[in-house]
Short mmCIF file of C-alpha atoms in Angstrom, two decimals:
data_model
loop_
_atom_site.label_atom_id
_atom_site.label_comp_id
_atom_site.label_asym_id
_atom_site.label_seq_id
_atom_site.Cartn_x
_atom_site.Cartn_y
_atom_site.Cartn_z
CA GLU A 1 39.41 6.50 57.21
CA THR A 2 41.86 5.77 59.95
CA GLY A 3 44.83 4.75 57.87
CA VAL A 4 45.23 1.43 59.76
CA THR A 5 44.90 -1.45 57.43
CA GLN A 6 44.69 -5.14 58.18
CA SER A 7 45.02 -8.24 56.01
CA PRO A 8 43.40 -10.47 55.18
CA THR A 9 39.85 -9.35 55.88
CA HIS A 10 38.46 -12.92 56.20
CA LEU A 11 40.27 -16.27 56.77
CA ILE A 12 39.15 -19.80 57.42
CA LYS A 13 41.56 -22.20 59.05
CA THR A 14 41.46 -25.76 60.42
CA ARG A 15 41.94 -26.63 64.05
CA GLY A 16 45.64 -27.19 64.76
CA GLN A 17 46.86 -24.92 61.98
CA GLN A 18 48.84 -21.79 62.36
CA VAL A 19 47.81 -18.32 61.17
CA THR A 20 49.52 -14.92 60.60
CA LEU A 21 47.54 -11.68 60.54
CA ARG A 22 49.05 -8.40 59.43
CA CYS A 23 48.52 -4.78 60.33
CA SER A 24 49.92 -1.57 58.80
CA SER A 25 49.77 1.23 61.35
CA GLN A 26 48.84 4.81 60.62
CA SER A 27 51.70 6.92 59.42
CA GLY A 28 53.89 8.19 62.28
CA HIS A 29 52.37 5.75 64.88
CA ASN A 30 54.99 3.67 66.68
CA THR A 31 52.67 1.71 68.92
CA VAL A 32 50.46 -1.18 67.83
CA SER A 33 47.98 -3.16 69.91
CA TRP A 34 46.15 -6.34 69.03
CA TYR A 35 42.70 -7.36 70.25
CA GLN A 36 40.43 -10.35 69.95
CA GLN A 37 36.74 -9.61 69.73
CA ALA A 38 34.32 -12.50 69.96
CA LEU A 39 30.72 -12.01 68.70
CA GLY A 40 28.74 -9.83 71.17
CA GLN A 41 31.78 -9.05 73.31
CA GLY A 42 34.13 -6.18 73.75
CA PRO A 43 37.62 -6.34 72.42
CA GLN A 44 40.10 -8.30 74.59
CA PHE A 45 43.63 -6.97 74.74
CA ILE A 46 46.21 -9.52 73.46
CA PHE A 47 49.45 -7.46 73.49
CA GLN A 48 51.04 -4.21 72.55
CA TYR A 49 54.24 -3.44 70.72
CA TYR A 50 56.24 -0.26 71.05
CA ARG A 51 59.31 0.28 68.88
CA GLU A 52 59.55 -3.41 68.03
CA GLU A 53 59.35 -4.56 71.68
CA GLU A 54 56.40 -6.18 73.41
CA ASN A 55 55.12 -3.58 75.93
CA GLY A 56 52.23 -5.21 77.75
CA ARG A 57 50.37 -8.42 77.38
CA GLY A 58 46.84 -9.53 78.27
CA ASN A 59 45.68 -12.90 79.41
CA PHE A 60 46.41 -14.95 76.31
CA PRO A 61 48.58 -18.16 76.10
CA PRO A 62 52.06 -18.11 74.57
CA ARG A 63 50.70 -19.59 71.28
CA PHE A 64 49.64 -16.02 70.60
CA SER A 65 52.76 -14.16 69.62
CA GLY A 66 53.60 -11.07 67.62
CA LEU A 67 56.20 -8.96 65.83
CA GLN A 68 56.61 -5.31 65.08
CA PHE A 69 58.88 -4.25 62.22
CA PRO A 70 61.16 -1.18 61.79
CA ASN A 71 58.34 0.52 59.75
CA TYR A 72 56.02 -0.16 62.74
CA SER A 73 53.82 -2.57 60.89
CA SER A 74 52.99 -5.61 62.91
CA GLU A 75 52.03 -9.32 62.72
CA LEU A 76 49.95 -11.49 65.04
CA ASN A 77 50.69 -15.21 64.94
CA VAL A 78 48.53 -17.89 66.47
CA ASN A 79 49.71 -21.50 66.64
CA ALA A 80 47.77 -24.66 67.19
CA LEU A 81 44.43 -22.98 66.43
CA GLU A 82 41.45 -23.89 68.46
CA LEU A 83 37.77 -23.49 67.70
CA ASP A 84 37.45 -20.76 70.34
CA ASP A 85 39.99 -18.70 68.46
CA SER A 86 37.28 -17.87 65.96
CA ALA A 87 36.84 -14.10 66.32
CA LEU A 88 37.44 -10.68 64.89
CA TYR A 89 41.05 -9.69 65.35
CA LEU A 90 41.57 -5.99 65.59
CA CYS A 91 44.77 -3.95 65.33
CA ALA A 92 44.95 -0.45 66.72
CA SER A 93 47.83 2.04 66.33
CA SER A 94 48.65 5.08 68.41
CA LEU A 95 51.10 7.90 68.22
CA LYS A 96 53.03 6.62 71.29
CA THR A 97 52.55 4.22 74.08
CA GLY A 98 50.12 5.62 76.58
CA ALA A 99 48.58 7.90 73.96
CA VAL A 100 44.94 8.77 74.51
CA GLU A 101 43.53 7.99 71.11
CA ALA A 102 44.02 4.72 69.25
CA PHE A 103 42.91 4.12 65.69
CA PHE A 104 41.50 0.77 64.85
CA GLY A 105 41.73 -1.13 61.59
CA GLN A 106 38.65 -2.90 60.19
CA GLY A 107 39.84 -6.26 61.55
CA THR A 108 40.43 -9.77 60.27
CA ARG A 109 37.57 -12.22 60.71
CA LEU A 110 39.06 -15.62 61.59
CA THR A 111 36.95 -18.73 61.44
CA VAL A 112 38.45 -22.06 62.81
CA VAL A 113 36.68 -25.16 61.74
CA GLY B 1 41.26 -9.59 85.53
CA GLN B 2 39.50 -6.34 85.89
CA ASN B 3 35.71 -6.18 85.40
CA ILE B 4 34.08 -3.45 83.34
CA ASP B 5 30.30 -3.46 83.67
CA GLN B 6 27.91 -1.73 81.36
CA PRO B 7 24.32 -2.51 80.32
CA THR B 8 23.96 -4.91 77.48
CA GLU B 9 21.29 -3.06 75.48
CA MET B 10 19.44 0.29 75.64
CA THR B 11 16.73 1.80 73.42
CA ALA B 12 15.91 5.45 72.95
CA THR B 13 13.91 7.73 70.68
CA GLU B 14 15.38 9.99 68.02
CA GLY B 15 15.96 13.48 69.47
CA ALA B 16 16.09 12.24 73.08
CA ILE B 17 19.00 12.00 75.51
CA VAL B 18 20.46 8.73 76.71
CA GLN B 19 23.04 7.97 79.42
CA ILE B 20 25.15 4.84 79.26
CA ASN B 21 26.74 3.92 82.54
CA CYS B 22 29.99 2.07 83.15
CA THR B 23 31.49 0.80 86.41
CA TYR B 24 34.93 -0.64 86.99
CA GLN B 25 37.36 -1.69 89.77
CA THR B 26 39.38 1.30 90.87
CA SER B 27 42.70 -0.42 91.59
CA GLY B 28 45.42 0.61 89.07
CA PHE B 29 43.09 2.98 87.20
CA ASN B 30 44.93 5.02 84.57
CA GLY B 31 42.24 6.47 82.31
CA LEU B 32 38.88 5.66 80.82
CA PHE B 33 37.82 5.67 77.20
CA TRP B 34 34.65 5.51 75.31
CA TYR B 35 34.46 4.04 71.77
CA GLN B 36 31.63 3.76 69.32
CA GLN B 37 31.44 0.64 67.10
CA HIS B 38 28.92 0.26 64.33
CA ALA B 39 28.04 -3.27 63.25
CA GLY B 40 30.72 -4.79 61.15
CA GLU B 41 33.06 -1.77 61.55
CA ALA B 42 36.07 -0.84 63.65
CA PRO B 43 35.69 0.95 66.98
CA THR B 44 36.19 4.70 66.75
CA PHE B 45 37.39 6.83 69.63
CA LEU B 46 34.87 9.14 71.32
CA SER B 47 36.29 10.40 74.56
CA TYR B 48 38.91 10.07 77.31
CA ASN B 49 38.66 10.85 81.02
CA VAL B 50 41.41 10.67 83.57
CA LEU B 51 40.35 13.33 86.05
CA ASP B 52 37.03 13.62 87.74
CA GLY B 53 34.39 15.64 85.97
CA LEU B 54 32.62 16.11 82.72
CA GLU B 55 34.24 16.22 79.28
CA GLU B 56 32.02 17.64 76.60
CA LYS B 57 32.45 17.17 72.85
CA GLY B 58 29.52 18.24 70.76
CA ARG B 59 26.52 16.03 71.28
CA PHE B 60 28.58 13.58 73.37
CA SER B 61 29.75 14.11 76.96
CA SER B 62 31.59 11.71 79.29
CA PHE B 63 31.80 11.86 83.07
CA LEU B 64 34.19 10.25 85.48
CA SER B 65 34.20 9.65 89.26
CA ARG B 66 37.40 7.96 90.14
CA SER B 67 36.54 7.36 93.78
CA LYS B 68 33.37 5.61 92.78
CA GLY B 69 34.79 3.68 89.86
CA TYR B 70 31.97 5.16 87.65
CA SER B 71 31.62 6.84 84.29
CA TYR B 72 28.84 7.61 81.94
CA LEU B 73 28.51 8.64 78.32
CA LEU B 74 25.74 11.08 77.58
CA LEU B 75 24.35 11.37 74.06
CA LYS B 76 22.11 14.32 73.35
CA GLU B 77 19.79 15.03 70.37
CA LEU B 78 19.96 11.39 69.40
CA GLN B 79 20.05 10.58 65.66
CA MET B 80 19.33 7.26 63.91
CA LYS B 81 23.01 6.97 63.06
CA ASP B 82 23.86 6.85 66.73
CA SER B 83 22.51 3.28 66.70
CA ALA B 84 25.72 1.36 67.55
CA SER B 85 27.59 -0.42 70.32
CA TYR B 86 29.27 1.85 72.85
CA LEU B 87 32.38 0.42 74.47
CA CYS B 88 33.70 1.53 77.82
CA ALA B 89 37.38 0.80 78.24
CA VAL B 90 39.66 1.31 81.22
CA ARG B 91 43.40 1.47 81.21
CA PHE B 92 45.04 -0.19 84.18
CA ALA B 93 48.64 0.04 85.32
CA SER B 94 50.05 -3.50 85.62
CA GLY B 95 53.70 -4.43 86.16
CA GLY B 96 55.17 -1.36 84.49
CA SER B 97 52.87 -1.42 81.48
CA TYR B 98 49.32 -0.28 80.81
CA ILE B 99 46.63 -2.82 80.00
CA PRO B 100 43.40 -1.62 78.31
CA THR B 101 40.27 -3.60 79.40
CA PHE B 102 37.08 -3.21 77.45
CA GLY B 103 33.56 -3.82 78.62
CA ARG B 104 31.13 -5.96 76.57
CA GLY B 105 29.60 -2.93 75.00
CA THR B 106 26.15 -1.42 75.23
CA SER B 107 24.05 -1.87 72.08
CA LEU B 108 22.10 1.32 71.63
CA ILE B 109 19.03 1.21 69.36
CA VAL B 110 17.56 4.58 68.31
CA HIS B 111 14.11 4.43 66.88
CA PRO B 112 12.01 7.13 65.22
#
């Protein structure tokens, strides 16, 4: 058990809608990263939050946005959903930015129809 | 973006040794990670290399050559439960922050 929890576990949305995914990081971890993992692919880095500030971003459009709260939990928001956004969304927390080991949650499986 | 290359699939026999290779572009390198991911589960951390050489942790070892942009994960005494996807990830320095880039993963099938 990693202590990183994500909700919901599964979600179906219609193209054009907006979605919010949530992540509770492991106790004491102040850094949260979000990844998108398409079937048969490795995780793709979306962005990282450290102490409520975005601290690095991958090659994703601005309709992917996030928040980190004072308790270090985090949200990933995706606007104007596209069919290609269907994927497993993973959240990972670490003790600090640049930490060696990150702990992943079980992910949210998003299907866009 | 940075390319991380690793084989798509490998098969091995229970009790044997298998080596999974990973190559990457060296510019901006700031550490290499290996993760294990069983089907339908979250990735779990296996190892980290930032200096050249071999890091051993039980049945698993990871090697890094920074000048060659090359790493491998060595799994000894294979067990059926080792059947999983093995992800190579490299952290790159970019504009003051660190961007982790994952390979597609190597699906390892261990058979009796």
